[in-house]
Short mmCIF file of C-alpha atoms in Angstrom, two decimals:
data_model
loop_
_atom_site.label_atom_id
_atom_site.label_comp_id
_atom_site.label_asym_id
_atom_site.label_seq_id
_atom_site.Cartn_x
_atom_site.Cartn_y
_atom_site.Cartn_z
CA UNK A 80 -3.66 7.02 -16.02
CA UNK A 81 -3.02 7.90 -12.43
CA UNK A 82 0.61 7.80 -11.37
CA UNK A 83 2.52 8.57 -8.19
CA UNK A 84 6.14 9.68 -8.31
CA UNK A 85 8.62 9.70 -5.46
CA UNK A 86 11.83 11.14 -6.86
CA UNK A 87 14.01 10.50 -3.80
CA UNK A 88 15.00 6.81 -3.56
CA UNK A 89 16.85 7.48 -0.31
CA UNK A 90 17.09 10.27 2.25
CA UNK A 91 19.10 10.73 5.42
CA UNK A 92 18.37 12.90 8.42
CA UNK A 93 20.15 13.54 11.68
CA UNK A 94 18.29 12.54 14.80
CA UNK A 95 16.10 15.42 16.12
CA UNK A 96 16.28 17.23 12.77
CA UNK A 97 13.54 17.74 10.20
CA UNK A 98 13.25 16.02 6.84
CA UNK A 99 10.82 16.38 3.95
CA UNK A 100 9.93 13.56 1.58
CA UNK A 101 8.56 14.51 -1.83
CA UNK A 102 5.65 13.06 -3.74
CA UNK A 103 3.87 14.15 -6.90
CA UNK A 104 0.92 12.55 -8.58
CA UNK A 105 -1.00 12.79 -11.77
CA UNK A 106 -4.77 12.69 -11.94
CA UNK A 107 -7.69 14.29 -13.69
CA UNK A 108 -9.99 13.74 -10.71
CA UNK A 109 -11.01 16.55 -8.40
CA UNK A 110 -11.87 14.47 -5.36
CA UNK A 111 -9.48 11.85 -4.03
CA UNK A 112 -7.44 10.79 -1.03
CA UNK A 113 -3.70 10.83 -0.52
CA UNK A 114 -1.77 8.78 1.99
CA UNK A 115 1.69 8.28 3.39
CA UNK A 116 2.51 4.77 4.57
CA UNK A 117 5.57 3.67 6.51
CA UNK A 118 7.15 0.25 6.04
CA UNK A 119 9.71 -0.55 8.77
CA UNK A 120 12.10 -3.52 8.51
CA UNK A 121 9.28 -5.79 9.69
CA UNK A 122 7.62 -4.89 6.34
CA UNK A 123 4.29 -4.21 7.99
CA UNK A 124 2.60 -1.31 6.20
CA UNK A 125 1.58 1.38 8.68
CA UNK A 126 -0.50 4.44 7.87
CA UNK A 127 1.31 7.65 8.76
CA UNK A 128 -1.10 10.31 7.58
CA UNK A 129 -3.87 10.91 5.07
CA UNK A 130 -5.27 13.92 3.27
CA UNK A 131 -8.63 14.44 1.62
CA UNK A 132 -8.23 16.45 -1.55
CA UNK A 133 -11.27 18.62 -0.84
CA UNK A 134 -9.73 19.86 2.40
CA UNK A 135 -7.44 22.82 1.99
CA UNK A 136 -5.95 22.47 5.45
CA UNK A 137 -2.83 20.33 5.59
CA UNK A 138 -3.13 17.18 7.70
CA UNK A 139 -1.01 16.83 10.83
CA UNK A 140 -0.33 13.86 13.08
CA UNK A 141 2.02 14.68 15.93
CA UNK A 142 5.51 15.03 14.38
CA UNK A 143 4.22 14.28 10.89
CA UNK A 144 2.66 16.86 8.64
CA UNK A 145 2.01 17.26 4.94
CA UNK A 146 2.29 20.08 2.47
CA UNK A 147 -0.57 19.50 0.06
CA UNK A 148 -0.48 21.62 -3.07
CA UNK A 149 -3.49 20.53 -5.10
CA UNK A 150 -2.84 22.69 -8.15
CA UNK A 151 0.74 21.48 -8.35
CA UNK A 152 -0.33 17.89 -7.54
CA UNK A 153 2.25 17.72 -4.83
CA UNK A 154 1.98 15.95 -1.47
CA UNK A 155 5.15 16.09 0.61
CA UNK A 156 5.65 14.63 4.08
CA UNK A 157 7.54 16.52 6.76
CA UNK A 158 8.92 14.65 9.75
CA UNK A 159 9.95 16.89 12.62
CA UNK A 160 12.24 15.93 15.51
CA UNK A 161 13.27 12.75 13.68
CA UNK A 162 13.71 9.66 15.81
CA UNK A 163 15.62 6.45 15.20
CA UNK A 164 12.30 4.63 14.96
CA UNK A 165 11.34 6.72 11.95
CA UNK A 166 13.87 4.84 9.83
CA UNK A 167 11.82 2.97 7.23
CA UNK A 168 10.57 2.96 3.66
CA UNK A 169 7.93 5.60 3.11
CA UNK A 170 5.34 5.21 0.39
CA UNK A 171 3.11 7.88 -0.99
CA UNK A 172 -0.25 6.59 -2.23
CA UNK A 173 -3.21 7.95 -4.13
CA UNK A 174 -6.65 6.44 -3.94
CA UNK A 175 -8.82 6.57 -7.02
CA UNK A 176 -12.51 5.78 -7.23
CA UNK A 177 -13.25 3.75 -10.34
CA UNK A 178 -17.00 3.14 -10.59
CA UNK A 179 -17.31 2.63 -6.86
CA UNK A 180 -14.13 0.58 -6.54
CA UNK A 181 -11.31 2.15 -4.60
CA UNK A 182 -7.81 1.46 -5.89
CA UNK A 183 -4.60 2.53 -4.26
CA UNK A 184 -1.72 3.58 -6.49
CA UNK A 185 1.65 3.64 -4.75
CA UNK A 186 4.91 5.39 -5.51
CA UNK A 187 8.22 3.54 -5.57
CA UNK A 188 9.10 4.61 -2.05
CA UNK A 189 11.77 6.62 -0.25
CA UNK A 190 14.10 4.89 2.17
CA UNK A 191 14.69 7.13 5.16
CA UNK A 192 17.81 6.70 7.26
CA UNK A 193 18.03 8.37 10.65
CA UNK A 194 21.55 9.07 11.84
CA UNK A 195 22.32 9.06 15.55
CA UNK B 7 -12.03 -4.89 15.80
CA UNK B 8 -10.93 -5.69 12.28
CA UNK B 9 -7.89 -7.82 11.55
CA UNK B 10 -6.30 -9.26 8.46
CA UNK B 11 -4.40 -12.53 8.33
CA UNK B 12 -2.05 -13.55 5.58
CA UNK B 13 -0.09 -16.79 5.31
CA UNK B 14 2.38 -18.24 4.96
CA UNK B 15 4.91 -15.64 6.04
CA UNK B 16 7.67 -17.10 3.89
CA UNK B 17 7.66 -19.59 1.06
CA UNK B 18 10.34 -21.13 -1.11
CA UNK B 19 9.00 -22.88 -4.19
CA UNK B 20 10.66 -24.46 -7.23
CA UNK B 21 10.04 -23.13 -10.71
CA UNK B 22 7.01 -24.78 -12.25
CA UNK B 23 5.31 -25.58 -8.95
CA UNK B 24 1.83 -24.28 -8.02
CA UNK B 25 1.15 -21.46 -5.59
CA UNK B 26 -1.62 -20.62 -3.18
CA UNK B 27 -1.45 -17.65 -0.82
CA UNK B 28 -4.39 -17.01 1.44
CA UNK B 29 -5.71 -13.85 3.02
CA UNK B 30 -8.64 -13.58 5.41
CA UNK B 31 -10.25 -10.60 7.06
CA UNK B 32 -12.11 -10.59 10.36
CA UNK B 33 -14.52 -8.14 11.90
CA UNK B 34 -15.95 -6.59 8.77
CA UNK B 35 -18.18 -7.53 5.89
CA UNK B 36 -18.05 -6.89 2.16
CA UNK B 37 -14.62 -5.28 2.16
CA UNK B 38 -12.68 -4.31 -0.93
CA UNK B 39 -9.73 -6.72 -1.07
CA UNK B 40 -6.37 -6.23 -2.78
CA UNK B 41 -3.25 -8.17 -3.69
CA UNK B 42 -0.03 -6.22 -4.14
CA UNK B 43 3.49 -7.33 -5.06
CA UNK B 44 6.58 -5.55 -3.90
CA UNK B 45 9.67 -6.50 -5.88
CA UNK B 46 13.09 -5.82 -4.40
CA UNK B 47 13.81 -2.09 -4.43
CA UNK B 48 10.51 -1.24 -6.04
CA UNK B 49 7.16 0.07 -4.98
CA UNK B 50 3.88 -1.73 -4.53
CA UNK B 51 2.30 -2.98 -7.70
CA UNK B 52 -1.44 -3.65 -7.62
CA UNK B 53 -2.10 -7.14 -8.97
CA UNK B 54 -5.77 -7.83 -8.26
CA UNK B 55 -8.68 -6.29 -6.44
CA UNK B 56 -12.13 -7.55 -5.56
CA UNK B 57 -15.31 -5.78 -4.56
CA UNK B 58 -17.30 -8.93 -3.78
CA UNK B 59 -17.50 -12.71 -3.88
CA UNK B 60 -16.41 -14.03 -7.25
CA UNK B 61 -15.61 -10.52 -8.53
CA UNK B 62 -11.96 -10.19 -9.50
CA UNK B 63 -10.27 -7.42 -11.46
CA UNK B 64 -6.75 -7.86 -12.78
CA UNK B 65 -4.45 -4.90 -13.12
CA UNK B 66 -1.57 -6.45 -15.04
CA UNK B 67 -1.30 -9.52 -17.28
CA UNK B 68 0.81 -12.12 -15.56
CA UNK B 69 1.27 -15.67 -14.44
CA UNK B 70 -0.96 -15.24 -11.40
CA UNK B 71 -4.69 -15.43 -10.71
CA UNK B 72 -6.91 -14.52 -7.79
CA UNK B 73 -10.15 -15.81 -6.38
CA UNK B 74 -12.61 -14.74 -3.70
CA UNK B 75 -14.62 -17.80 -2.70
CA UNK B 76 -16.00 -16.18 0.44
CA UNK B 77 -16.72 -12.60 1.48
CA UNK B 78 -13.63 -12.29 3.65
CA UNK B 79 -11.25 -14.65 1.87
CA UNK B 80 -8.92 -13.71 -0.96
CA UNK B 81 -6.57 -16.21 -2.59
CA UNK B 82 -3.62 -15.63 -4.90
CA UNK B 83 -2.68 -18.58 -7.08
CA UNK B 84 -0.46 -19.78 -9.85
CA UNK B 85 -0.43 -23.06 -11.72
CA UNK B 86 3.28 -22.87 -12.58
CA UNK B 87 5.60 -20.43 -10.86
CA UNK B 88 8.26 -18.49 -12.73
CA UNK B 89 11.48 -17.07 -11.31
CA UNK B 90 10.06 -13.61 -11.93
CA UNK B 91 7.20 -14.34 -9.52
CA UNK B 92 9.59 -13.94 -6.58
CA UNK B 93 8.77 -11.00 -4.36
CA UNK B 94 6.91 -9.81 -1.32
CA UNK B 95 3.14 -10.18 -1.57
CA UNK B 96 0.80 -8.06 0.46
CA UNK B 97 -2.92 -8.45 0.97
CA UNK B 98 -4.97 -5.43 1.98
CA UNK B 99 -8.56 -4.52 2.65
CA UNK B 100 -10.62 -1.38 2.66
CA UNK B 101 -13.56 -1.29 5.04
CA UNK B 102 -15.26 1.94 4.05
CA UNK B 103 -14.59 4.79 1.71
CA UNK B 104 -13.64 7.02 4.60
CA UNK B 105 -10.84 4.84 5.93
CA UNK B 106 -7.43 3.84 4.76
CA UNK B 107 -6.39 0.41 3.48
CA UNK B 108 -5.15 -2.04 6.09
CA UNK B 109 -2.41 -4.46 5.18
CA UNK B 110 -1.51 -8.00 6.15
CA UNK B 111 1.99 -8.84 7.24
CA UNK B 112 2.97 -10.11 3.83
CA UNK B 113 4.40 -13.27 2.29
CA UNK B 114 7.96 -13.42 1.06
CA UNK B 115 7.98 -15.75 -1.94
CA UNK B 116 11.23 -17.04 -3.37
CA UNK B 117 11.06 -19.09 -6.54
CA UNK B 118 14.18 -21.20 -7.07
#
């Protein structure tokens, strides 16, 4: 069964500093998608970044980047120049294709606190 | 543009009462639809997904059911709520394989 593990329930970072959130997953598939979602206090789920497993190049979106290690099944999120607005729950997600149906499996989340 | 509507935003229901949460999607056709539950301090648990009208797949045995009476409508129901049904419920849709899932704003359900 596919699983997603986020081993850091909570992380803190000083404003303007860099923080890395960890995520590992388990799958026997060779082609899949990985995502990081942000859930601010409003609880609206917002996509931060996504990675296609067949692409070796790590995805980047402005201050957000990932370190995708396919062999190790690791997908960490790096936030550079942290801002107060980055404070939120961050969920790592894996999308599996089951007979043409796409299911998202989420980790338990990491709560990020940004200290002024 | 595509949008997803989910209501109500909050709901307080007594134990044993019925439940109906509704989710509708606009601007797309034949989406994959999902219901997730987020319990306090926990991640998102996939409850149901649907690939078409009348097609429902359940991920975990529970006190809830889902229905898709129309292409862009997804309903989460219960005949008799339990205390353990309390949580934050999120509806989501996937438009194409090359996009991410988009989420509604969620329903906070408290069973008392």
